[in-house]
CSV table of C-alpha atoms in Angstrom, one decimal:
chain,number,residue,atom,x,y,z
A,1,UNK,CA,-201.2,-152.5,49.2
A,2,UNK,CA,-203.6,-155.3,50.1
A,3,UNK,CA,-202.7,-157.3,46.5
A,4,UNK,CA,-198.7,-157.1,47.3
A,5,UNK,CA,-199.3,-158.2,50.6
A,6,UNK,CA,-201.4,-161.0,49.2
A,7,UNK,CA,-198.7,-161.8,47.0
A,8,UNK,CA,-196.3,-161.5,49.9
A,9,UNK,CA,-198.1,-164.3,51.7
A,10,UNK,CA,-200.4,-162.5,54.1
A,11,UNK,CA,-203.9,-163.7,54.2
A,12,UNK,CA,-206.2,-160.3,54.8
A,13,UNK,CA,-208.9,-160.1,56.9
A,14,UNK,CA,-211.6,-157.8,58.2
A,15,UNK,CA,-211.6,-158.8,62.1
A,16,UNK,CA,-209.3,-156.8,63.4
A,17,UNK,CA,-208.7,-158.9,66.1
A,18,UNK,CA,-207.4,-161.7,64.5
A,19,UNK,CA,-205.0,-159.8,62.7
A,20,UNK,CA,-201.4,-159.5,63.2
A,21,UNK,CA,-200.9,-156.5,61.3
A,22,UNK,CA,-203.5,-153.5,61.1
A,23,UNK,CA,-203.1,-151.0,58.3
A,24,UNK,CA,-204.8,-147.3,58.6
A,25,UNK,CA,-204.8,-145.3,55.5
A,26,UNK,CA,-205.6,-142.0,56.7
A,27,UNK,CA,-207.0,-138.8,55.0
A,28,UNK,CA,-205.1,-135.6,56.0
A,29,UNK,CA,-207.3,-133.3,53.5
A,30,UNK,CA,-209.2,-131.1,56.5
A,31,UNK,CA,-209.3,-130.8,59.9
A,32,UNK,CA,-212.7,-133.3,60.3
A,33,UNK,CA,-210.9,-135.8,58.6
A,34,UNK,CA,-207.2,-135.5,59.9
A,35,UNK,CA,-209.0,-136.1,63.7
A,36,UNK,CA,-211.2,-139.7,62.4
A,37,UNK,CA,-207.8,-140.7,61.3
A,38,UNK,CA,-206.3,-139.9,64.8
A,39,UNK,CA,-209.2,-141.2,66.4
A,40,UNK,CA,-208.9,-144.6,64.4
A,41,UNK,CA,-204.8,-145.0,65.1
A,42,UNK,CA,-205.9,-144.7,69.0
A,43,UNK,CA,-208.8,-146.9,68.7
A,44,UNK,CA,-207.2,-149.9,66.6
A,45,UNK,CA,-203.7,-149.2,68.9
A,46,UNK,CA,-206.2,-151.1,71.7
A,47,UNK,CA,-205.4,-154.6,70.0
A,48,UNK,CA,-201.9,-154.3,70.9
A,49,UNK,CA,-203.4,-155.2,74.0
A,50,UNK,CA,-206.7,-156.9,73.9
A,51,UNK,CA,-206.3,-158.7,70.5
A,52,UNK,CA,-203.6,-160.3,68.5
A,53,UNK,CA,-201.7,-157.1,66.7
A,54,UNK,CA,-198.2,-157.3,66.8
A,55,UNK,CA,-197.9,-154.5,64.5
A,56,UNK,CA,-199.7,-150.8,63.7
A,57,UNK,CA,-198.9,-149.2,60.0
A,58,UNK,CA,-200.0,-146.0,59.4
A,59,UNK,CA,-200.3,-144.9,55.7
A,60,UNK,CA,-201.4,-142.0,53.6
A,61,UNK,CA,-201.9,-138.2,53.6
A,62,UNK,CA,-201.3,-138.0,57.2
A,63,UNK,CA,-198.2,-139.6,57.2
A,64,UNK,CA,-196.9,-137.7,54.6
A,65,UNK,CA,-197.7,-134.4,56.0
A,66,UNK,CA,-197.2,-135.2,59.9
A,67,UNK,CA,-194.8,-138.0,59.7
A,68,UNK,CA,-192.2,-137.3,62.9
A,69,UNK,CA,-195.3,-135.6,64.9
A,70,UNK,CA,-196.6,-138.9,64.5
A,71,UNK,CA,-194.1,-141.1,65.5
A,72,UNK,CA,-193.8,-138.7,68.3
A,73,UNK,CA,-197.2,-138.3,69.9
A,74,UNK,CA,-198.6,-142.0,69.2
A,75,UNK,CA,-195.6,-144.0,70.4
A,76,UNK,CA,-197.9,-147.3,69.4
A,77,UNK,CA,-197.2,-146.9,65.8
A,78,UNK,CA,-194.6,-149.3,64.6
A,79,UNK,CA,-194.3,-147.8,60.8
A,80,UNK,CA,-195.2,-145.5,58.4
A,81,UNK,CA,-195.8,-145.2,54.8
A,82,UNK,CA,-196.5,-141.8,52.7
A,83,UNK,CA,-198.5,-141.5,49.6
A,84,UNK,CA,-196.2,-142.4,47.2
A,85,UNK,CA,-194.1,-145.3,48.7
A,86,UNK,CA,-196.8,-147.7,49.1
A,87,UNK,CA,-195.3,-150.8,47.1
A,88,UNK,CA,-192.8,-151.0,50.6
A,89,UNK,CA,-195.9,-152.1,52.4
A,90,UNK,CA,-194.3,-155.5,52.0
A,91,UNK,CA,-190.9,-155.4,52.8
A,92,UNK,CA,-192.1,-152.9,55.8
A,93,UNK,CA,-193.5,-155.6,57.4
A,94,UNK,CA,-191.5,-158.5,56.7
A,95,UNK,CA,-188.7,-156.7,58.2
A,96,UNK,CA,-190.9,-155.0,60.9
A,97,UNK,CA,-189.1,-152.0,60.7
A,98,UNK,CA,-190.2,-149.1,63.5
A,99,UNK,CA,-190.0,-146.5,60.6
A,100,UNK,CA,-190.1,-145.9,57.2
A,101,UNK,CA,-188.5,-142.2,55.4
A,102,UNK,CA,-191.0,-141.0,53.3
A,103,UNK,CA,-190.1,-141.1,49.4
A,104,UNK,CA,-190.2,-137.9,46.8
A,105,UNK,CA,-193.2,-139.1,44.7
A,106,UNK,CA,-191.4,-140.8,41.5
A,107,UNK,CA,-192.6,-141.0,37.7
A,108,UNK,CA,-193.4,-144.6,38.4
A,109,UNK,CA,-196.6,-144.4,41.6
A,110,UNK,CA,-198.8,-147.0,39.1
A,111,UNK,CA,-197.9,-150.2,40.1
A,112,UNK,CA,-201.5,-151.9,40.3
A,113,UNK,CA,-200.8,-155.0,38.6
A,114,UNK,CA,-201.5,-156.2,41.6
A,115,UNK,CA,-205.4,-155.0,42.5
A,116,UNK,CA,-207.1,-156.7,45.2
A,117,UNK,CA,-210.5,-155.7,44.5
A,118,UNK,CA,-212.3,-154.6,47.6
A,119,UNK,CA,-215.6,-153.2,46.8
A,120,UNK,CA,-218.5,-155.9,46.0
A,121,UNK,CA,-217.8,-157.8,42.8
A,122,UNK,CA,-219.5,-155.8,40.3
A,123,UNK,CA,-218.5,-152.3,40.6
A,124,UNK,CA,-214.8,-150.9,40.9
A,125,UNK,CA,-212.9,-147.9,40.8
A,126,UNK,CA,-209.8,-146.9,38.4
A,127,UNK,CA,-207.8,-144.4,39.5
A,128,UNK,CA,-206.2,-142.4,35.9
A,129,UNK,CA,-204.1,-140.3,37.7
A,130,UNK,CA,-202.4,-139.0,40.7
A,131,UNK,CA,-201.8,-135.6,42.5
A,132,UNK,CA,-203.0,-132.1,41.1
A,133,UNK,CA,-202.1,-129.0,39.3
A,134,UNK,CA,-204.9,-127.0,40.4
A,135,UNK,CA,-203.8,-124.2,43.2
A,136,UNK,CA,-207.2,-123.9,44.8
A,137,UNK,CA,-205.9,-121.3,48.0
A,138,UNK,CA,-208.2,-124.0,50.0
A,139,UNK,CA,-207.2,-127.6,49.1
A,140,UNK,CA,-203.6,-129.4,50.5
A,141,UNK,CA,-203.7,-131.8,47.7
A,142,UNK,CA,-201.0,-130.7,45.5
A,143,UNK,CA,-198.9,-131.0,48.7
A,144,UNK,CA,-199.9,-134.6,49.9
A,145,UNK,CA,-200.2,-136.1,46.6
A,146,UNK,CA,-197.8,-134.2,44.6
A,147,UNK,CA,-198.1,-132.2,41.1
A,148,UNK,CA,-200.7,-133.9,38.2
A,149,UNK,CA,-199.0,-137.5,36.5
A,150,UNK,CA,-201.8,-139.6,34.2
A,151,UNK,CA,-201.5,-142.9,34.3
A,152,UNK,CA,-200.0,-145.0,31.0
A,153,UNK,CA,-203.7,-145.5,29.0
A,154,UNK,CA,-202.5,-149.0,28.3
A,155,UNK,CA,-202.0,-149.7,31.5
A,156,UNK,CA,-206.0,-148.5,32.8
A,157,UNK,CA,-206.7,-150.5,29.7
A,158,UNK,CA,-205.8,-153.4,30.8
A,159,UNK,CA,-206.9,-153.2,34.4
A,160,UNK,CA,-210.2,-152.9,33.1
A,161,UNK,CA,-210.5,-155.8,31.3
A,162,UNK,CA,-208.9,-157.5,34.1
A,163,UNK,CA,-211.8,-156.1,36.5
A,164,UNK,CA,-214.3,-157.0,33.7
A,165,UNK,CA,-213.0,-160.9,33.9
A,166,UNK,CA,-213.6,-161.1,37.7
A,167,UNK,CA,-217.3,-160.1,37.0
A,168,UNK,CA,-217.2,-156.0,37.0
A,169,UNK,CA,-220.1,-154.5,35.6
A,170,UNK,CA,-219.5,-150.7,36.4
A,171,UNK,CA,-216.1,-149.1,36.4
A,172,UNK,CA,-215.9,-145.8,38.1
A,173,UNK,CA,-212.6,-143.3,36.9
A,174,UNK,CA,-211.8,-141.4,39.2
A,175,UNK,CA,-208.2,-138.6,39.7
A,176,UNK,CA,-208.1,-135.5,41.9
A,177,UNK,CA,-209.3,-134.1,38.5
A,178,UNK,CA,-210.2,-136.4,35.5
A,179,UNK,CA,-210.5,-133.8,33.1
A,180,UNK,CA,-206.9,-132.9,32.6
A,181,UNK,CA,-206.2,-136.4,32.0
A,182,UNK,CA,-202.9,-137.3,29.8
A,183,UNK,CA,-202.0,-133.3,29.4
A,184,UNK,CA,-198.5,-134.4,31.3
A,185,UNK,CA,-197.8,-137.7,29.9
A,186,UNK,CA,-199.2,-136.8,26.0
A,187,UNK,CA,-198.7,-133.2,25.8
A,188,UNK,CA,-202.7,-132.9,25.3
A,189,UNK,CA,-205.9,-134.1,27.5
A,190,UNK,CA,-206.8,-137.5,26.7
A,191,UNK,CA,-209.8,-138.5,28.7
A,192,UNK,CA,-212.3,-138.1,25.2
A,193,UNK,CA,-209.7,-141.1,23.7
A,194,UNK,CA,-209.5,-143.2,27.3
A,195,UNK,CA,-213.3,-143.0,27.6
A,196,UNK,CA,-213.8,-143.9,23.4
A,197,UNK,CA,-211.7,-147.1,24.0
A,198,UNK,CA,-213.2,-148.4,27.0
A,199,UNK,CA,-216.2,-147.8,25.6
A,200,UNK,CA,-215.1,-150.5,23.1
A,201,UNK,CA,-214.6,-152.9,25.9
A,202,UNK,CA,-217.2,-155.2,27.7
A,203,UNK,CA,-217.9,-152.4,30.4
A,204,UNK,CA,-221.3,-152.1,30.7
A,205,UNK,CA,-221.2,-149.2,32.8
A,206,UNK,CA,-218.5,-146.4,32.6
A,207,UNK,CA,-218.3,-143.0,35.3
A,208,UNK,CA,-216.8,-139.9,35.1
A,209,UNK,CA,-216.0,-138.8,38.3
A,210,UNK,CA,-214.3,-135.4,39.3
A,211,UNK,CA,-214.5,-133.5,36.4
A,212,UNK,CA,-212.6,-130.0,36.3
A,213,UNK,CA,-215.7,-127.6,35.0
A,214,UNK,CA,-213.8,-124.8,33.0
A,215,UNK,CA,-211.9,-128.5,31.0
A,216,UNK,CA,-215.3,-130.3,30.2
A,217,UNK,CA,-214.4,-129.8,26.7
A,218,UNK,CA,-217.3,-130.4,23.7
A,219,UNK,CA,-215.2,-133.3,22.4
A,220,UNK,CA,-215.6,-135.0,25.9
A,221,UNK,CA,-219.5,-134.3,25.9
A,222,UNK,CA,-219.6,-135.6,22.0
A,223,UNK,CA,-218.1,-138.7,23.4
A,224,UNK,CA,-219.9,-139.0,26.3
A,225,UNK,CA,-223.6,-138.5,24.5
A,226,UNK,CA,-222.3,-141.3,21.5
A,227,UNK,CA,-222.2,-144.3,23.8
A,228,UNK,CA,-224.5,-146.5,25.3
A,229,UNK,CA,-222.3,-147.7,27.9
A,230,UNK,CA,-220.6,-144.1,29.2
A,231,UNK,CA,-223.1,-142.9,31.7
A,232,UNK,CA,-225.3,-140.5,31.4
A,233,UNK,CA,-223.7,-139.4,34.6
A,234,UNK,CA,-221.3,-136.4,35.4
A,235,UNK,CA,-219.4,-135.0,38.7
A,236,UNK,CA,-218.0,-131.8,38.2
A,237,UNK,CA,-217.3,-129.8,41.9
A,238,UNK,CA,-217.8,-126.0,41.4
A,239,UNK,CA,-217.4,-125.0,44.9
A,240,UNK,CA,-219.5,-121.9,44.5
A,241,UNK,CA,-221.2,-119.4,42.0
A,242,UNK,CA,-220.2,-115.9,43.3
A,243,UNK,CA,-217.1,-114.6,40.7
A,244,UNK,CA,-215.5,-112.9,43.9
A,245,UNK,CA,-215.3,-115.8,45.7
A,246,UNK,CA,-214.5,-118.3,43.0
A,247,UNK,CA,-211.3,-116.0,42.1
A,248,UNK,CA,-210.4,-115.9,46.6
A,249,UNK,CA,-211.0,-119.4,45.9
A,250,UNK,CA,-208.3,-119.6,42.8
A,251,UNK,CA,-210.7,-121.1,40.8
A,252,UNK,CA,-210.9,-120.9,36.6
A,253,UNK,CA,-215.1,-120.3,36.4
A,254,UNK,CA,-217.3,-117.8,36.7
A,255,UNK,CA,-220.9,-117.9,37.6
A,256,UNK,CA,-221.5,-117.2,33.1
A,257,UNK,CA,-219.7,-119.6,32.3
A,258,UNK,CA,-221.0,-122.2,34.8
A,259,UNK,CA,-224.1,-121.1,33.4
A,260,UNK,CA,-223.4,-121.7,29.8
A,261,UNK,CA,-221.6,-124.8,30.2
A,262,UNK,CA,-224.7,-126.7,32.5
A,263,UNK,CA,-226.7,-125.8,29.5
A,264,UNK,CA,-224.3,-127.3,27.0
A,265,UNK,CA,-224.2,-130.4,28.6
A,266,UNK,CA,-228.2,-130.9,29.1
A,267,UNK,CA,-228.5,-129.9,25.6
A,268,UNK,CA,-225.7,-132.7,24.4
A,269,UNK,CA,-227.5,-135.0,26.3
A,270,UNK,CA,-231.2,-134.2,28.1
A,271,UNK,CA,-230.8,-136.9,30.0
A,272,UNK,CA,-227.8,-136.2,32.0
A,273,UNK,CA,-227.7,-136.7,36.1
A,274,UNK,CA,-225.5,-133.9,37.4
A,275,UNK,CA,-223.7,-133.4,40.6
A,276,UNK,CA,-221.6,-131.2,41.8
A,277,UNK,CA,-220.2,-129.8,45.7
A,278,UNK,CA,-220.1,-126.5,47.5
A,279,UNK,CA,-218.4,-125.0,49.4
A,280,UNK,CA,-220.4,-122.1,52.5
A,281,UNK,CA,-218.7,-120.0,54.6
A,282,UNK,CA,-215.2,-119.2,52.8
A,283,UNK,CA,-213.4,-116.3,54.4
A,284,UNK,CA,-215.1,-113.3,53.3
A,285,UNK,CA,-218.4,-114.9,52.3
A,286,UNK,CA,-221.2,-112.0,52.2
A,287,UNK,CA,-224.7,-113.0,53.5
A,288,UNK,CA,-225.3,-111.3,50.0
A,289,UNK,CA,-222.8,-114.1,48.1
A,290,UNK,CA,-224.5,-116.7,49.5
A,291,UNK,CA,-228.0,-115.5,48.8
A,292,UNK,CA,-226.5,-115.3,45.0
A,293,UNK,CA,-225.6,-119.1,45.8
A,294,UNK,CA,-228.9,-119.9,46.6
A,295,UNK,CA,-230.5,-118.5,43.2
A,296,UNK,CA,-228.2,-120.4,41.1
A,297,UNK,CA,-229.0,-123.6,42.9
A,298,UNK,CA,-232.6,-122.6,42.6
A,299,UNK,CA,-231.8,-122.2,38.9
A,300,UNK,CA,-229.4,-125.0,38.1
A,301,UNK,CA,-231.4,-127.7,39.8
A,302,UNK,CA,-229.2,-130.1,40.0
A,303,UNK,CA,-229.5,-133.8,40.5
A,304,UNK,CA,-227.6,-134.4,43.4
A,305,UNK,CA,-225.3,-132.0,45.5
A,306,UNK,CA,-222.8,-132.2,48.3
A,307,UNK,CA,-222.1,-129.2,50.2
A,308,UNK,CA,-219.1,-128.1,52.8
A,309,UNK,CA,-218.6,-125.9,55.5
A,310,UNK,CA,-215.0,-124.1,54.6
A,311,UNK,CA,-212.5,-125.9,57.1
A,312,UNK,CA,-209.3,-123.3,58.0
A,313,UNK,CA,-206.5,-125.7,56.7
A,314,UNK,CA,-202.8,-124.9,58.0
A,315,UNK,CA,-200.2,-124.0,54.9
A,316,UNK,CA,-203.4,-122.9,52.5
A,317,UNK,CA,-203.4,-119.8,51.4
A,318,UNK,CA,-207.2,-119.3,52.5
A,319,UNK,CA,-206.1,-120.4,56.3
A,320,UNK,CA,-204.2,-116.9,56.5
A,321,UNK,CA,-207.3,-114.4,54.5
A,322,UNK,CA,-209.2,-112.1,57.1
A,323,UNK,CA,-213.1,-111.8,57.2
A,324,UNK,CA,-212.9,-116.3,58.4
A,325,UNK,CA,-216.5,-116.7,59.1
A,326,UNK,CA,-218.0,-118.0,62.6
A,327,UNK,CA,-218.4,-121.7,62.8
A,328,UNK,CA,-221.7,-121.0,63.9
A,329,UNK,CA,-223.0,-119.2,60.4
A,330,UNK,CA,-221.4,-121.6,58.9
A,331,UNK,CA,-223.4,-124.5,59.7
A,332,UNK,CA,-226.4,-122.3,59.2
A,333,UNK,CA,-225.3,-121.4,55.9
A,334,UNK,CA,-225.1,-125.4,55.4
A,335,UNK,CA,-228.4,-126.4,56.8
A,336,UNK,CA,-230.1,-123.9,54.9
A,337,UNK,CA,-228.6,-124.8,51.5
A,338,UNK,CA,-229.1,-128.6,52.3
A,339,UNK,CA,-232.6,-127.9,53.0
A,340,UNK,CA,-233.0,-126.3,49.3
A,341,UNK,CA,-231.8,-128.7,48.2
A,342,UNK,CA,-233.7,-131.7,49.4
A,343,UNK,CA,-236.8,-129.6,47.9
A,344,UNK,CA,-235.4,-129.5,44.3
A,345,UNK,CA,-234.2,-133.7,45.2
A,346,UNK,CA,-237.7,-134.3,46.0
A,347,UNK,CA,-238.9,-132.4,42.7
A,348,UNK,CA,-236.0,-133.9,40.4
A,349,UNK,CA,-237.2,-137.3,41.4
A,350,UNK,CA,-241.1,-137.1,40.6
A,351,UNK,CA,-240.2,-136.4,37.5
A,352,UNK,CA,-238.7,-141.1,37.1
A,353,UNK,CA,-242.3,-142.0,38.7
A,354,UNK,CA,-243.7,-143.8,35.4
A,355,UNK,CA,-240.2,-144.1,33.6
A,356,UNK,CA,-238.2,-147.0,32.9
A,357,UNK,CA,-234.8,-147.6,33.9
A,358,UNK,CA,-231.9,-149.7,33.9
A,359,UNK,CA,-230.7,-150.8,37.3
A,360,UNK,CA,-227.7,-152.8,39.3
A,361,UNK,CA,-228.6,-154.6,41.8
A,362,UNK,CA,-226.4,-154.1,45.1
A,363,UNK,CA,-228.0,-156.4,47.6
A,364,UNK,CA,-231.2,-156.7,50.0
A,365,UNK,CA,-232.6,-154.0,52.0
A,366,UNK,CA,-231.9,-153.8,56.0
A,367,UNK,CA,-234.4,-152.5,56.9
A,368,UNK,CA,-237.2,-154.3,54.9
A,369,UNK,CA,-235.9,-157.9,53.3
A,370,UNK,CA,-239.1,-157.5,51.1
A,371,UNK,CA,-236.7,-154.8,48.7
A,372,UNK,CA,-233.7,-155.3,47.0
A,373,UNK,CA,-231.2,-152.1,46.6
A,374,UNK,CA,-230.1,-150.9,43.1
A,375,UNK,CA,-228.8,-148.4,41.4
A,376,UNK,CA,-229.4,-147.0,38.1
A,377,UNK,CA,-226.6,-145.2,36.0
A,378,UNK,CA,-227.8,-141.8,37.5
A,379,UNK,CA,-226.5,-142.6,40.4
A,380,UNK,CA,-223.0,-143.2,41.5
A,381,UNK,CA,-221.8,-145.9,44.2
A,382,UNK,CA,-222.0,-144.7,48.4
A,383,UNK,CA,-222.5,-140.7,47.8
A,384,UNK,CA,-226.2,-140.5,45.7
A,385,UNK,CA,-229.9,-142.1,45.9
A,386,UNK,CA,-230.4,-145.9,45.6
A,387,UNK,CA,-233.5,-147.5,44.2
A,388,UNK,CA,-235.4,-150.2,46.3
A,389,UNK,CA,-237.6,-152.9,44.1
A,390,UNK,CA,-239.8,-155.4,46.1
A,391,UNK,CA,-238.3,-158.8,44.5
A,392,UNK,CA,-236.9,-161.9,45.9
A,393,UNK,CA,-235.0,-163.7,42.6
A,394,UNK,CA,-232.9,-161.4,41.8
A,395,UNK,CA,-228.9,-161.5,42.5
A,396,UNK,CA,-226.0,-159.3,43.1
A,397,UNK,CA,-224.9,-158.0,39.9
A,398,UNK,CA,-227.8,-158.7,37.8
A,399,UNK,CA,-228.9,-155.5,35.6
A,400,UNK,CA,-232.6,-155.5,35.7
A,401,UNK,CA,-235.0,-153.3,33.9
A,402,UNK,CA,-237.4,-151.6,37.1
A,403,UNK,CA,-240.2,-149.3,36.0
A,404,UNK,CA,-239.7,-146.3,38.5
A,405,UNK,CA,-243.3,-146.3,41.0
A,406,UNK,CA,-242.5,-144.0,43.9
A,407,UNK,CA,-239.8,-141.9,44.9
A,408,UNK,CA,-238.6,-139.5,48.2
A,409,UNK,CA,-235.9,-136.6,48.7
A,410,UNK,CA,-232.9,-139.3,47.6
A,411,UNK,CA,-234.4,-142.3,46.6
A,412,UNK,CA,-236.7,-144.4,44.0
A,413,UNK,CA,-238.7,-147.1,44.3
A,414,UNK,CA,-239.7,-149.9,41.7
A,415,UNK,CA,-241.1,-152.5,40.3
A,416,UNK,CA,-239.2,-155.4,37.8
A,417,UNK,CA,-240.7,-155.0,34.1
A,418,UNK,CA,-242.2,-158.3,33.2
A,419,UNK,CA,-240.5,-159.4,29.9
């Protein structure tokens, strides 16, 4: 949106109260996030009055789900855009029009010739597809976002070498689920033949994120483990462990196979970072089932881990199963499974002190100008660890070899290896 309204003429800007036009792009996905993006529309609605907005778009999941309530209940909205018609963001405000009728989502939602990058200049993500296939009974996405469609392969091609001109280092793919990647478009999964070709370009850092666990395939691990430049890095959400809860949830796994297939991919490659998020308190969720949680964390040590209490979502099949489970138990259910967790972190991460590693360096430290931030290819961009090395010539950008000195629950600390 912001590179056709660059090439529409408008000049973007973060102050929002110098700006004619603010945009919100909202997340509908669970009830937390459906209120921030309420909460924002009423906050930013105030520079109608104190700044210089003339006029308040509202785009994304909410839209497409709650379009007229909308409209209705926040009167300062002047239009809205769905998740598919975004490429009208232009002509919806040169014409200023007070509404906008959402769009079915067409064969053709890939228009990003015109990419204006937003995230610091050397790392960017590629979206490879759009919408999902997968009928988890928890998850609205296949009703925002539509059914599965990949993304041409030329056309991610070519974006990346565009990104890689303008000075990008890592390139982070990411789709509601990479895994089943050109399955609609060429009749077979393609993401072992999208990841051997970039891996041909000048990318020096390529992630895999979102990764469907029961279509991590042995030809995608084969290619993953053969280059240099695909890191040794992979994202695979599992939700949970317990095979009566993973088949409430409409999930494909169970807890064996989980099993098998961690131990498949540290065997193709012993150096892997894993991550992967949980989900406590689904409806029905035994004290017992979550104890059997527990173990396989304990087991499964993994790298890094994201955990979420179960959120009652209107239209999901889960919103309407008996047994919900107390708010209450389940943020102690969370707590307790975070606190595991930041025991095995603090283990895990010992285990760098001495080792050498490769790492991108984001920018200086807030709280102590003495460190520079970085992060190494175990460690994807704004949801895992950083590592801080005490430096003051290094630049944004750079990739710097730091021999690993200290480390906490989340993050390393380091020292620049003399040449």
């Amino acid at each position: 949106m912001l590179g056709l309204l660059k090439d529409h003429g408008y000049v973007i800007t973060n102050e929002f109260a110098h700006a004619d036009v603010i945009i919100v792009n909202t997340c509908g996905f669970i009830l937390p996030a459906k209120q921030e993006s309420i909460d924002t529309i009423l906050s930013l609605a105030e520079y109608k009055i104190t700044g210089k907005c003339k006029m308040l778009v509202v785009t994304g999941c909410l839209v497409q789900k709650y379009r007229q309530e909308l409209l209705e209940e926040i009167p300062e909205i002047d239009g809205v855009l769905g998740t598919s018609d975004f490429r009208e963001i232009g002509t919806l405000l040169d014409t200023k029009l007070k509404s906008s009728s959402l769009h079915d989502l067409d064969p053709d939602r890939f228009s990003y010739e015109n990419r204006y990058l937003t995230t610091p200049r050397h790392t960017a993500y590629v979206k490879i597809a759009e919408g999902c296939d997968n009928r988890c009974t928890f998850c609205l996405i296949p009703e925002l976002r539509g059914g599965y469609q990949s993304r041409p392969m030329e056309s991610i091609i070519l974006e990346a070498r565009k990104l890689v001109s303008l000075g990008v280092k890592e390139i982070n793919l990411i789709a509601q689920d990479t895994t089943s990647y050109g399955e609609d478009l060429y009749g077979e999964r393609k993401l072992p033949e999208l990841l051997e070709r970039l891996a041909q370009e000048k990318i020096a850092w390529i992630r895999v994120l979102y990764c469907y666990p029961v279509r991590i395939s042995p030809e995608l691990l084969k290619v993953m483990g053969k280059y240099p430049n695909i890191c040794r890095y992979l994202d695979m959400p599992i939700q949970h462990s317990d095979d009566h809860i993973l088949k409430k949830m409409g999930r494909k796994e169970h807890r064996e196979f989980l099993e098998q297939l961690i131990k498949r991919i540290r065997n193709t490659m012993p150096d892997i970072a894993l991550r992967t998020t949980l989900m406590v308190g689904f409806p029905g969720e035994t004290e017992e089932q979550y104890q059997s949680l527990l173990d396989f964390v304990s087991e499964q040590k993994f790298d890094w881990l994201g955990v979420f209490t179960y959120s009652q979502e209107e239209d999901t099949p889960a919103a309407s199963l008996p047994e919900q489970i107390p708010e209450q138990i389940k943020e102690d259910r969370y707590h307790r499974l975070m606190s595991l967790q930041s025991q095995i972190s603090l283990e895990e991460k010992q285990k760098w002190i001495g080792k050498t590693i490769s790492v991108l360096i984001e920018g200086k430290s807030s709280d102590n100008p003495e460190y520079f931030i970085g992060r190494s290819q175990y460690q994807a961009p704004d949801v895992d660890g950083v590592v801080f090395i005490k430096g003051d010539l290094l630049q944004i950008g750079d990739l710097v070899q730091v021999i690993i000195t200290g480390a906490d629950v989340y993050d390393l600390i380091g020292e620049i290896k003399e040449k």
